[in-house]
Coordinates of C-alpha atoms (C1' of nucleotides) in Angstrom, one line a residue:
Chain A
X1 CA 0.0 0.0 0.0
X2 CA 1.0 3.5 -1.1
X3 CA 1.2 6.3 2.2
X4 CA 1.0 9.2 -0.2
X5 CA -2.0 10.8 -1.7
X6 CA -2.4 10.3 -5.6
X7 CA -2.4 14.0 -7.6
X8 CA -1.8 12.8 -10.9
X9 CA -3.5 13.7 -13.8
X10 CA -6.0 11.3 -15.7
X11 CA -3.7 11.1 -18.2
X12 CA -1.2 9.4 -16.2
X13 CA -2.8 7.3 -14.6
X14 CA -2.9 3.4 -15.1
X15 CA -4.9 1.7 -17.2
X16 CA -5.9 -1.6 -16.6
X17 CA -8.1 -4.4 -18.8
X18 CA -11.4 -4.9 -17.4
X19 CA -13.2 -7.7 -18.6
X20 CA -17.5 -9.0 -17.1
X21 CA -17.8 -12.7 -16.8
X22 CA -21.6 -14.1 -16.3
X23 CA -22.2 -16.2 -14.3
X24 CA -25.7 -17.8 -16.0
X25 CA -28.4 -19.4 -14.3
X26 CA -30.7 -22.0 -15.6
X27 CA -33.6 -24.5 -14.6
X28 CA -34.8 -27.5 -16.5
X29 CA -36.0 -30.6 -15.0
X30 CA -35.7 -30.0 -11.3
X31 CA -31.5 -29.4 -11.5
X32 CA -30.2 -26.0 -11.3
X33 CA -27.9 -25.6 -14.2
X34 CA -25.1 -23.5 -15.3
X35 CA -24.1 -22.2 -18.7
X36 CA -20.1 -22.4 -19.1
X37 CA -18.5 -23.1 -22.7
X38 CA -14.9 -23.2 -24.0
X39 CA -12.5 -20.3 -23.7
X40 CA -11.5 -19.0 -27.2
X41 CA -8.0 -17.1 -26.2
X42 CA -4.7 -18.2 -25.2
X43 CA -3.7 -18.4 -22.3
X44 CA -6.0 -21.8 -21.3
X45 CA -7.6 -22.0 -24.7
X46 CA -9.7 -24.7 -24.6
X47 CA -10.2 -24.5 -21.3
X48 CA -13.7 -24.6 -19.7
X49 CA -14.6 -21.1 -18.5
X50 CA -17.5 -18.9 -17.9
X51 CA -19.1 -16.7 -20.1
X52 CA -17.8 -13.1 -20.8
X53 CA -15.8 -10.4 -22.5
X54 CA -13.4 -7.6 -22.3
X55 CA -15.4 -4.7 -21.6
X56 CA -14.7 -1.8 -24.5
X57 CA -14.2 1.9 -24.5
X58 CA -18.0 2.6 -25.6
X59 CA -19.9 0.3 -23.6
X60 CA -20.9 0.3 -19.8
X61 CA -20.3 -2.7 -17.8
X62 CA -23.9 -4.2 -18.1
X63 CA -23.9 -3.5 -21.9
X64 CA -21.2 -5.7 -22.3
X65 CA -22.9 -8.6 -20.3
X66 CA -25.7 -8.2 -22.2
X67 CA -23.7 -8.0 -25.4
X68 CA -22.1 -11.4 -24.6
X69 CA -25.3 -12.9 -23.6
X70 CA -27.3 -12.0 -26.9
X71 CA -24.2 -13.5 -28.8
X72 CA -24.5 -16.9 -26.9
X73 CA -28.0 -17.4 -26.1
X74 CA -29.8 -15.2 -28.6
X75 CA -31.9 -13.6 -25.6
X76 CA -32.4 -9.9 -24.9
X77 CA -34.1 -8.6 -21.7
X78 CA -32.4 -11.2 -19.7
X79 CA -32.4 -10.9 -15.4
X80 CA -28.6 -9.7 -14.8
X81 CA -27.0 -8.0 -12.2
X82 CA -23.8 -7.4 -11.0
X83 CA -22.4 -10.0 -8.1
X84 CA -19.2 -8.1 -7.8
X85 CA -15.5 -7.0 -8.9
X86 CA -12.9 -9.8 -9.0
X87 CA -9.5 -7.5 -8.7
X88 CA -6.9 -9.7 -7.3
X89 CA -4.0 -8.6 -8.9
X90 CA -2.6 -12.7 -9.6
X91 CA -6.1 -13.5 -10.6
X92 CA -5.3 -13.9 -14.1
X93 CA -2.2 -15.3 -15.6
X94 CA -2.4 -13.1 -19.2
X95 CA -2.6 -10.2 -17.6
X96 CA -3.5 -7.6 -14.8
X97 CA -7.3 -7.5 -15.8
X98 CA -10.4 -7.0 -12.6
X99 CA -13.3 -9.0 -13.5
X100 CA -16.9 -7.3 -12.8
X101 CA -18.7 -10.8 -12.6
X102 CA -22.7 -10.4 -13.5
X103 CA -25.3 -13.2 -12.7
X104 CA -28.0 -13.7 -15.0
X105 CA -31.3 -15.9 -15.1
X106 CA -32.8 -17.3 -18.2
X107 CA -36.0 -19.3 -18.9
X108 CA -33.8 -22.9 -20.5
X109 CA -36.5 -23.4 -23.2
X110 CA -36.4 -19.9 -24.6
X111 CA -32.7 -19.7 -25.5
X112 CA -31.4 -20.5 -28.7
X113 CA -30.4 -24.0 -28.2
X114 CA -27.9 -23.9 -31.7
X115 CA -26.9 -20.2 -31.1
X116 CA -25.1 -22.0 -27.7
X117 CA -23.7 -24.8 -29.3
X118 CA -22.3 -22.8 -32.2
X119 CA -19.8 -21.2 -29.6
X120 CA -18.9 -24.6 -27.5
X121 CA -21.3 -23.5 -24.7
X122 CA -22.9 -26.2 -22.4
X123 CA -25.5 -26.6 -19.9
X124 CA -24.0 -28.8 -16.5
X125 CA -25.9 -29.1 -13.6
X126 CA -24.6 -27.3 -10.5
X127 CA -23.2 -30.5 -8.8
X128 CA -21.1 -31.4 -12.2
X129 CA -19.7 -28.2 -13.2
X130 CA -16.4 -28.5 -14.4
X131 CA -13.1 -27.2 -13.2
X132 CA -13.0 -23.5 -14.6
X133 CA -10.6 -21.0 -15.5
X134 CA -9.0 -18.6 -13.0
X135 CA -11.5 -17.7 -10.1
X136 CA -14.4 -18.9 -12.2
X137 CA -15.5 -21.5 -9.6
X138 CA -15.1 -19.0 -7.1
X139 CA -17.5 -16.7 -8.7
X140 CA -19.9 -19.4 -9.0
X141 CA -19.8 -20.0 -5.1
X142 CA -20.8 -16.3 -4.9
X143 CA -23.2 -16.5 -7.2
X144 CA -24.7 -18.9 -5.6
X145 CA -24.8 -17.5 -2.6
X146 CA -26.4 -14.5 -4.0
X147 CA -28.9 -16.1 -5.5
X148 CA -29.9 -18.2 -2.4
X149 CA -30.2 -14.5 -0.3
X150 CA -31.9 -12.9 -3.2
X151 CA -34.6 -15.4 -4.0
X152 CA -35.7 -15.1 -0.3
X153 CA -36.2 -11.0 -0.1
X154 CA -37.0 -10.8 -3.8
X155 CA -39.2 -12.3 -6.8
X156 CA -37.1 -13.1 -9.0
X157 CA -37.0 -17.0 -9.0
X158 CA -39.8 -16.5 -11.6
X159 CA -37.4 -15.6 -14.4
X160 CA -35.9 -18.8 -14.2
X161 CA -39.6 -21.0 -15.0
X162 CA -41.7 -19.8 -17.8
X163 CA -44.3 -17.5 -17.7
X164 CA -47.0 -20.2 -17.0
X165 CA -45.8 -22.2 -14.6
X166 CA -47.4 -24.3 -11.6
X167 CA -47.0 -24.1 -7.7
X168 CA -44.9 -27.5 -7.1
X169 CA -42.6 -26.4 -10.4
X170 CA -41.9 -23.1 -8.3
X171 CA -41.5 -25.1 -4.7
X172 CA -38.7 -27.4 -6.9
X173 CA -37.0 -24.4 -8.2
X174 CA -36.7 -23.0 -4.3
X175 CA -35.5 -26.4 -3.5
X176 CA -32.7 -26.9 -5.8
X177 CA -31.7 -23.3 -4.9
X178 CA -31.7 -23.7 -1.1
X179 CA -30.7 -27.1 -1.3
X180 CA -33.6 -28.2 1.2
X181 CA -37.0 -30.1 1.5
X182 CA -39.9 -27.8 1.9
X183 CA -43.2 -28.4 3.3
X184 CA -45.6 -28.9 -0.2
X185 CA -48.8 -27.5 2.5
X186 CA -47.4 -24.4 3.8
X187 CA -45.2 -23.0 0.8
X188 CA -48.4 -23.2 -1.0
X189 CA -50.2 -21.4 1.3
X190 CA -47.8 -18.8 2.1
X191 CA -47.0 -18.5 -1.5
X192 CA -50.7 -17.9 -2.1
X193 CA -51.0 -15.4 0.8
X194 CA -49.5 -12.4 -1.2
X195 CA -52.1 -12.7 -3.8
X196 CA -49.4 -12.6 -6.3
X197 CA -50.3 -15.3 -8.6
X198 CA -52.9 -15.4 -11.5
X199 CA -54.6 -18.9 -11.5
X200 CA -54.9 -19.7 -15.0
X201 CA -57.7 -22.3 -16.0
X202 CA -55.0 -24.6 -17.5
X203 CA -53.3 -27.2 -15.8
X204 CA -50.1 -28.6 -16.3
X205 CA -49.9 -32.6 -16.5
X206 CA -46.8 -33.5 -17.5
X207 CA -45.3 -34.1 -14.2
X208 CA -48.5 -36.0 -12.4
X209 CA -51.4 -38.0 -13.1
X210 CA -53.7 -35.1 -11.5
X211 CA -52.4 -31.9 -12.9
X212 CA -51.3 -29.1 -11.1
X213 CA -53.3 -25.5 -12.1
X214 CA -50.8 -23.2 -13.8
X215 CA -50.4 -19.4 -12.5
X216 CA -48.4 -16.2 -14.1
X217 CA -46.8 -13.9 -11.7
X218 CA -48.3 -10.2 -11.3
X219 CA -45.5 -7.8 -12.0
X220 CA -47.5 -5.0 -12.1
X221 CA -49.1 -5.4 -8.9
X222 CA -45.7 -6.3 -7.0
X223 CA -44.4 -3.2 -8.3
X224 CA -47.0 -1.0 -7.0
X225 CA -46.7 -3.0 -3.5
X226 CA -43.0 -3.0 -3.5
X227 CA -43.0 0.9 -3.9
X228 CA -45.0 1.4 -1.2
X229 CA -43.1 -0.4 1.0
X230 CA -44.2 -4.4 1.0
X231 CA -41.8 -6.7 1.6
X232 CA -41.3 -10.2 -0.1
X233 CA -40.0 -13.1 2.2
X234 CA -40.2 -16.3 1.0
Chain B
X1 CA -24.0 -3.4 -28.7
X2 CA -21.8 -5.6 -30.7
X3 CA -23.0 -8.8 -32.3
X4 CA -19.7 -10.3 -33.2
X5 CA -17.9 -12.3 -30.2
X6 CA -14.1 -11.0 -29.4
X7 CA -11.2 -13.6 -30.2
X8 CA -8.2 -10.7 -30.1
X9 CA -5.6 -12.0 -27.5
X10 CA -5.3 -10.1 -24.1
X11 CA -2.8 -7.5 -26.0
X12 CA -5.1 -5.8 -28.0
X13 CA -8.2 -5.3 -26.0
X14 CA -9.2 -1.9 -24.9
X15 CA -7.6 -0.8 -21.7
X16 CA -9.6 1.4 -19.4
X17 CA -9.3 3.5 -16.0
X18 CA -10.9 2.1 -13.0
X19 CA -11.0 3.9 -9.8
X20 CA -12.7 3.2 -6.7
X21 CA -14.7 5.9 -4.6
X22 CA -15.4 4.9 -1.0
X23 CA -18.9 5.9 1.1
X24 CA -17.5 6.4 4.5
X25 CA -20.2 6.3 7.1
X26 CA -19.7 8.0 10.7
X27 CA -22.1 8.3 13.4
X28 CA -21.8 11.2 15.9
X29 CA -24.0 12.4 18.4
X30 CA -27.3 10.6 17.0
X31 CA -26.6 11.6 13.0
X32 CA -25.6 9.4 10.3
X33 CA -22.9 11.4 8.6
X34 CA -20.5 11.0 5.5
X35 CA -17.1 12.1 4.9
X36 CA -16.3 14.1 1.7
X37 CA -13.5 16.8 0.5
X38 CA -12.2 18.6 -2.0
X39 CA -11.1 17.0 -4.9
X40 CA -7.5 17.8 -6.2
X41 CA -7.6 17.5 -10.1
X42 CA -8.8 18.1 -12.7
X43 CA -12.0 18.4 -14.0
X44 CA -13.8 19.8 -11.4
X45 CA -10.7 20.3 -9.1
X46 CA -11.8 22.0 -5.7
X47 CA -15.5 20.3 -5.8
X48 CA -16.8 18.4 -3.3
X49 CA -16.1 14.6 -4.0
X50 CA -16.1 11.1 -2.0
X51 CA -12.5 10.0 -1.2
X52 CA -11.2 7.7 -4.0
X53 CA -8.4 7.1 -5.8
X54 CA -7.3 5.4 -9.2
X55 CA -6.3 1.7 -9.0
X56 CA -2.7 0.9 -9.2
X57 CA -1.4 -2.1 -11.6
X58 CA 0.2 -3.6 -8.2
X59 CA -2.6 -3.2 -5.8
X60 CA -6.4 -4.7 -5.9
X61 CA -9.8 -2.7 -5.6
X62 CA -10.0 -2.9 -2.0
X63 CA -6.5 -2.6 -1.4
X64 CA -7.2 1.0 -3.1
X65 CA -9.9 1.6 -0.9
X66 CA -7.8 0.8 2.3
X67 CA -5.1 2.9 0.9
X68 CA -7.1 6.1 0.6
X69 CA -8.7 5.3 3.6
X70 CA -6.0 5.4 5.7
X71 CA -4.4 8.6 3.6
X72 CA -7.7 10.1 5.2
X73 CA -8.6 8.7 8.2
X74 CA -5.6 7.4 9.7
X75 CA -7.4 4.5 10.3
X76 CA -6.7 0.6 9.2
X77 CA -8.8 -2.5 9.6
X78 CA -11.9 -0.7 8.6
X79 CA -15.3 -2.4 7.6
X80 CA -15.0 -2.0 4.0
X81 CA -17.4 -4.1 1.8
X82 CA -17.7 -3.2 -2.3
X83 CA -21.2 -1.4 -3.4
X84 CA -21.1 -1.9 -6.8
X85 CA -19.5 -0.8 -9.8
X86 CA -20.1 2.8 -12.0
X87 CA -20.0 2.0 -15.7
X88 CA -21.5 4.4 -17.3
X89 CA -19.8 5.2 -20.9
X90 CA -20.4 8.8 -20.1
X91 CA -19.9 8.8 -16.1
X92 CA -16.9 10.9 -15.9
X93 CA -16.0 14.0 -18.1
X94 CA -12.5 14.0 -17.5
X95 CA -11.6 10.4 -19.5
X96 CA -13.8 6.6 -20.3
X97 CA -13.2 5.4 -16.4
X98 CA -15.5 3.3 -14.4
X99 CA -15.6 3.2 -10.4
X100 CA -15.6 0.3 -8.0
X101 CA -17.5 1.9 -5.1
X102 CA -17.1 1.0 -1.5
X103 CA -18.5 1.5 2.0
X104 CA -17.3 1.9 4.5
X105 CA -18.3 2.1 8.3
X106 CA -15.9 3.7 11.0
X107 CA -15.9 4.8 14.5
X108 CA -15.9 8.5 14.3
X109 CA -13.9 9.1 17.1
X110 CA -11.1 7.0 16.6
X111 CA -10.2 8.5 13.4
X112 CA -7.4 11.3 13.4
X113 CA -8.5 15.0 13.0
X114 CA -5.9 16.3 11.8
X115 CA -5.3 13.4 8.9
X116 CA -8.6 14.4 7.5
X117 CA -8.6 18.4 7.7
X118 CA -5.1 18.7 6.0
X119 CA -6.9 16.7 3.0
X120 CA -9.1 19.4 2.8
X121 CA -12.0 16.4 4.1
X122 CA -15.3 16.8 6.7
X123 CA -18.1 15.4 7.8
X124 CA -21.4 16.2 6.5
X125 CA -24.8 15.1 8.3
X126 CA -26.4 13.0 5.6
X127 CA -29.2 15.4 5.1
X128 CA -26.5 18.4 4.4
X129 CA -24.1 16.3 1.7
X130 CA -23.4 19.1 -1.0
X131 CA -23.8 18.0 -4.1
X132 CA -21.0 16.0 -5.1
X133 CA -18.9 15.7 -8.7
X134 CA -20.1 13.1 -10.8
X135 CA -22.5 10.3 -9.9
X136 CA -21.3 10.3 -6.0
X137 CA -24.5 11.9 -4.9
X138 CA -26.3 8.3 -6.3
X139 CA -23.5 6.2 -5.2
X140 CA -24.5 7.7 -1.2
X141 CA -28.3 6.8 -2.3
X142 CA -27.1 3.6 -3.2
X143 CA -24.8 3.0 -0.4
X144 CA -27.2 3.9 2.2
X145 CA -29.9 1.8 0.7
X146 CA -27.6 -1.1 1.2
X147 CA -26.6 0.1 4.8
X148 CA -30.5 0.0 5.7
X149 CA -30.2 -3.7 4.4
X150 CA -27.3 -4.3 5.8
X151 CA -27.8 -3.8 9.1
X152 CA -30.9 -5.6 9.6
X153 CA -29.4 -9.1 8.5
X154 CA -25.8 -8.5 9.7
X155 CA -24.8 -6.5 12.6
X156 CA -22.3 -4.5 11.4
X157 CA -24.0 -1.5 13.2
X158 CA -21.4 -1.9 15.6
X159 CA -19.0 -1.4 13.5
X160 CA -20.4 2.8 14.1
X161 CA -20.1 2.6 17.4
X162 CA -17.4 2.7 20.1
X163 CA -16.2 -0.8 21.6
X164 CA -18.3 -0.1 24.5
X165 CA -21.9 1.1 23.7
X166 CA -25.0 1.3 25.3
X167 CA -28.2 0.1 23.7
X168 CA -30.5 3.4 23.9
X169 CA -27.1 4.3 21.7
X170 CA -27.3 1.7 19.5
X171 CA -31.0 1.9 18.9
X172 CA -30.6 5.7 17.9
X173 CA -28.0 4.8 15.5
X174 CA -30.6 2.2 13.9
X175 CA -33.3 4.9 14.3
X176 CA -30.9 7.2 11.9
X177 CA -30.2 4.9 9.0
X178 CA -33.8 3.7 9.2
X179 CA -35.6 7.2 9.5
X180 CA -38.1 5.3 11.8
X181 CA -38.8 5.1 15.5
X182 CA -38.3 2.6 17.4
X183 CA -40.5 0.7 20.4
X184 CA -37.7 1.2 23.1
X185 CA -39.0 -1.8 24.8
X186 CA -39.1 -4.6 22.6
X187 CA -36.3 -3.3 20.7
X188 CA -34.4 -3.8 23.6
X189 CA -36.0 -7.5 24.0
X190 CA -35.5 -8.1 20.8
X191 CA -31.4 -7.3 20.7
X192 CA -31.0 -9.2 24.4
X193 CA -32.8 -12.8 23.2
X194 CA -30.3 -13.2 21.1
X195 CA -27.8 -13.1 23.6
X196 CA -25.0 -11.9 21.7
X197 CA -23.9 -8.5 23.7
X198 CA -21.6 -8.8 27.1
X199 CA -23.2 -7.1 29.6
X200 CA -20.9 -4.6 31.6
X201 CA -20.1 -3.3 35.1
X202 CA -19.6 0.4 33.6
X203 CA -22.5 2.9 33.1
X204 CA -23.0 5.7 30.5
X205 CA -23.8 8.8 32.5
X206 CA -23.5 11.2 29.4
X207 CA -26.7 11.0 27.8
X208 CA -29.4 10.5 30.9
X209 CA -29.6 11.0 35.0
X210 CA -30.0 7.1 35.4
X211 CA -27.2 6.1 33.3
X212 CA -27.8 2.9 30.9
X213 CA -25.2 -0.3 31.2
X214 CA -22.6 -0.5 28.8
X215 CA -22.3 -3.1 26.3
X216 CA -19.8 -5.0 24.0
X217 CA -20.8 -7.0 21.0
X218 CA -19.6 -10.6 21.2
X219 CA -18.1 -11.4 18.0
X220 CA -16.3 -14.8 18.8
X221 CA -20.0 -16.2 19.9
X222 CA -21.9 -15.1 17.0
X223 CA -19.1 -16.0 14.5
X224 CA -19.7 -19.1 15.8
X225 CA -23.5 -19.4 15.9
X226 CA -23.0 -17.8 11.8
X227 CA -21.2 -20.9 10.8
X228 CA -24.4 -23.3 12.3
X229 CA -26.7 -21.1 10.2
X230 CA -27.9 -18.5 12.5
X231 CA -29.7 -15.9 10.9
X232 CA -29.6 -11.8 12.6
X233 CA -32.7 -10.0 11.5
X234 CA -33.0 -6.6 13.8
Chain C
dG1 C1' -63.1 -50.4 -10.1
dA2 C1' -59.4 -50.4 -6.8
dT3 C1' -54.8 -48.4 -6.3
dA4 C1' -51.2 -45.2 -6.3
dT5 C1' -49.7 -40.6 -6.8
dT6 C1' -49.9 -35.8 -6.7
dT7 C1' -52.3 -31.6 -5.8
dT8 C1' -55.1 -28.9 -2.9
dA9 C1' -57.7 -27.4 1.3
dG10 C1' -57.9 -27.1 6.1
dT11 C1' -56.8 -27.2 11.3
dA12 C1' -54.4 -27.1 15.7
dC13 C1' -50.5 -25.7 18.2
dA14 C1' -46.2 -23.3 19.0
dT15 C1' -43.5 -19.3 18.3
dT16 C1' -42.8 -14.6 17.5
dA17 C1' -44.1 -9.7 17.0
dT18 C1' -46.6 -5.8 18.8
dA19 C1' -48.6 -2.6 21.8
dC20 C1' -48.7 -1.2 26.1
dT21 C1' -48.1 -0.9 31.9
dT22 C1' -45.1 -0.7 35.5
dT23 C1' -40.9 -0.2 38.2
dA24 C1' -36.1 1.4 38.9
dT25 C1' -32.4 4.8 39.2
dA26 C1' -30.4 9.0 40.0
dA27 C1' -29.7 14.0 39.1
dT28 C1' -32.2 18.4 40.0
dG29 C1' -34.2 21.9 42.4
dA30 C1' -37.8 23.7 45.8
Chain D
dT1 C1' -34.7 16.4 52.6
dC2 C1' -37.9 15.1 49.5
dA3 C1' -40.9 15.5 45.5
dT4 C1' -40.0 16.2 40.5
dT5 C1' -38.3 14.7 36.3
dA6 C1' -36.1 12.1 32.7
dT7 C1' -34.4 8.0 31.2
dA8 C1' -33.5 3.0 31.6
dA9 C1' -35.1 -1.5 32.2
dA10 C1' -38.3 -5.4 33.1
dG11 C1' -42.7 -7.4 32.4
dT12 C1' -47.4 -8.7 30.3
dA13 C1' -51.3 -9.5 27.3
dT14 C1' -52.9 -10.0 22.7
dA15 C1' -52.4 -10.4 17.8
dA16 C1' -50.1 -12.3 14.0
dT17 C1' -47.4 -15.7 11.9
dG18 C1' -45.0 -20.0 11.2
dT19 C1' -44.9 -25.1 11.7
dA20 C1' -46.5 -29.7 11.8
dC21 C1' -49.8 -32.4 10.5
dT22 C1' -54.8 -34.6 8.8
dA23 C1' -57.7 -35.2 5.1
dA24 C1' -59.8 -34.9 0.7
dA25 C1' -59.9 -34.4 -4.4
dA26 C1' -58.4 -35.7 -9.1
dT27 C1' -57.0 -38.9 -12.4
dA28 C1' -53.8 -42.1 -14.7
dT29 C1' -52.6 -47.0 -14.4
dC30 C1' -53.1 -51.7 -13.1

DNA sequence: GATATTTTAGTACATTATACTTTATAATGA
DNA sequence: TCATTATAAAGTATAATGTACTAAAATATC
């Protein structure tokens, strides 16, 4: 660590690569899955690796993200937000670059199943994710970890099931997030008690000889409760 | 946005500056204030700014923030946690340069005087921040948005307050970054069940005739009772 | 038509939150 | 000296919520 204060001009100041990797949620089946594919550039070509790019001179840091997820899932209007800045200066071995790692959640059936082949991308589930480049796996872990606190205070698990979807697709979703058996009984009921859900008059059978009914979250009226002041828990 | 994905080897991508800017919360007699000063280049030189400072090649983001913390505060082993990251294409008028924002939470009487006046620094009551250069002014929005989170799932309130503190004290402090007032009574019930302050011998006599028990935050125990999975919600 | 499986409704009890009453302590001033 | 006053601290009663469980409805399959 420096002791003295920094008065330098922009101009001579260091520059430093600064690259977003995304860290891309998925659910299909009941398993939480991840997106990763094979790294392009030397060094650890060929390596397995998340998802991302160097950020350039005329785009912000979400831009880019997004950029990179429209070029390997064909989806705009993706959930994405920032996890956080990976700046260990050892991180990478090509070069003194911070990584500004983004997490994103995506509906598995909507993407553009040849668009993701086309660049060596590949879905694993979250126990059989391979080993990654630099602190990849670590990011992951984060992720993770985000995603568990997040899904608890916030709605947004629904971006991960399609718009129609039923109540024991959505308790399997929070399962394979938080890892954990939940009562079928009260998550319904609680679920239900924020009067969040449409019930459609379809049912999905697919998973069960009885059908569940299928429901579509209300946006519009969590926004309205959100602003003033309603709190999600699940 | 670009469409085409980027195969050019570490060498040729776009280098960029990336700073870091840090929120610095103090709490002195019942206000939540912030530290700021006068920035010392240009653009914008002698407007009031957050402390910050580039980011060296040889040093990580935090490692940045600690330095300028300690330029202005004296002070080391801080709670510094990142916010998030500034991207915007446009942000800064002086050059393309992105900011890693932290925050950062200190006990205002330990820091040294003197340190922060000769950087030309002071403390502004969170309702009195002048407005700032840049996006600063939204990254204190931001940063005490995710204080007021913060501190009601971790107790890094603390962190604000001297070693020793009583609870009267630490419900004020909570009373400031929540804007709210508290039931005296079972916010003191509340903080006690979980049995995670040390009761001491000593009194504080400033604030009241009766005098209210000192306390100490016991950070071994709850570490420990973290790890099982114990959850703080204040 | 009985059986098995899954969805859905409902209920009883335990725990926690909220609103409020009372007592304790000690400085102050008549 | 003793009531007054301000604040701290302990307690209590009720409402709200969470948890564990019973039971019924729907329907494909044997």
């Amino acid at each position: 660590m420096k002791a003295l204060e920094n008065h330098l001009p922009y101009i001579e100041q260091p520059k430093i690569l600064v690259a977003t990797d995304c860290i891309v949620f998925g659910f299909d089946e009941g398993i939480l899955k991840l997106l990763v594919f094979r790294r392009r550039i030397d060094p650890l070509k060929g390596e397995w690796s998340l998802i991302g790019s160097f950020v350039n001179e005329e785009e912000s840091v979400p831009d880019a993200a997004r950029r990179v997820l429209l070029q390997f899932t064909g989806l705009e209007n993706i959930f994405l937000e920032e996890l956080k800045a990976y700046s260990d200066v050892d991180r990478d071995s090509g070069a003194r670059c911070i990584s500004i790692a983004q997490y994103a959640l995506i509906r598995i059936n909507d993407y553009d199943r040849e668009q993701v082949e086309l660049h060596g991308a590949k879905w694993f589930a979250l126990d059989d994710v391979p080993q990654l480049v630099l602190d990849h796996n670590t990011m992951i872990t984060d992720a993770l970890d985000r995603l568990r606190q997040k899904t608890t205070h916030k709605p947004i698990g629904f971006e991960l099931l399609p718009e129609k979807f039923t109540i024991p697709q959505l308790q399997s979703l929070y399962e394979a997030i938080h890892r954990t058996k939940l009562d079928d009984r009260n998550f319904r009921k609680k679920l239900l008690s924020f009067d969040l859900l449409i019930k459609l008059d379809e049912k999905d059978k697919s998973t069960s000889k009885k059908g569940a009914f299928l429901y579509r979250f209300n946006y519009d009226k969590y926004k309205k409760l959100e602003e003033s002041g309603f709190n999600f828990v699940l």
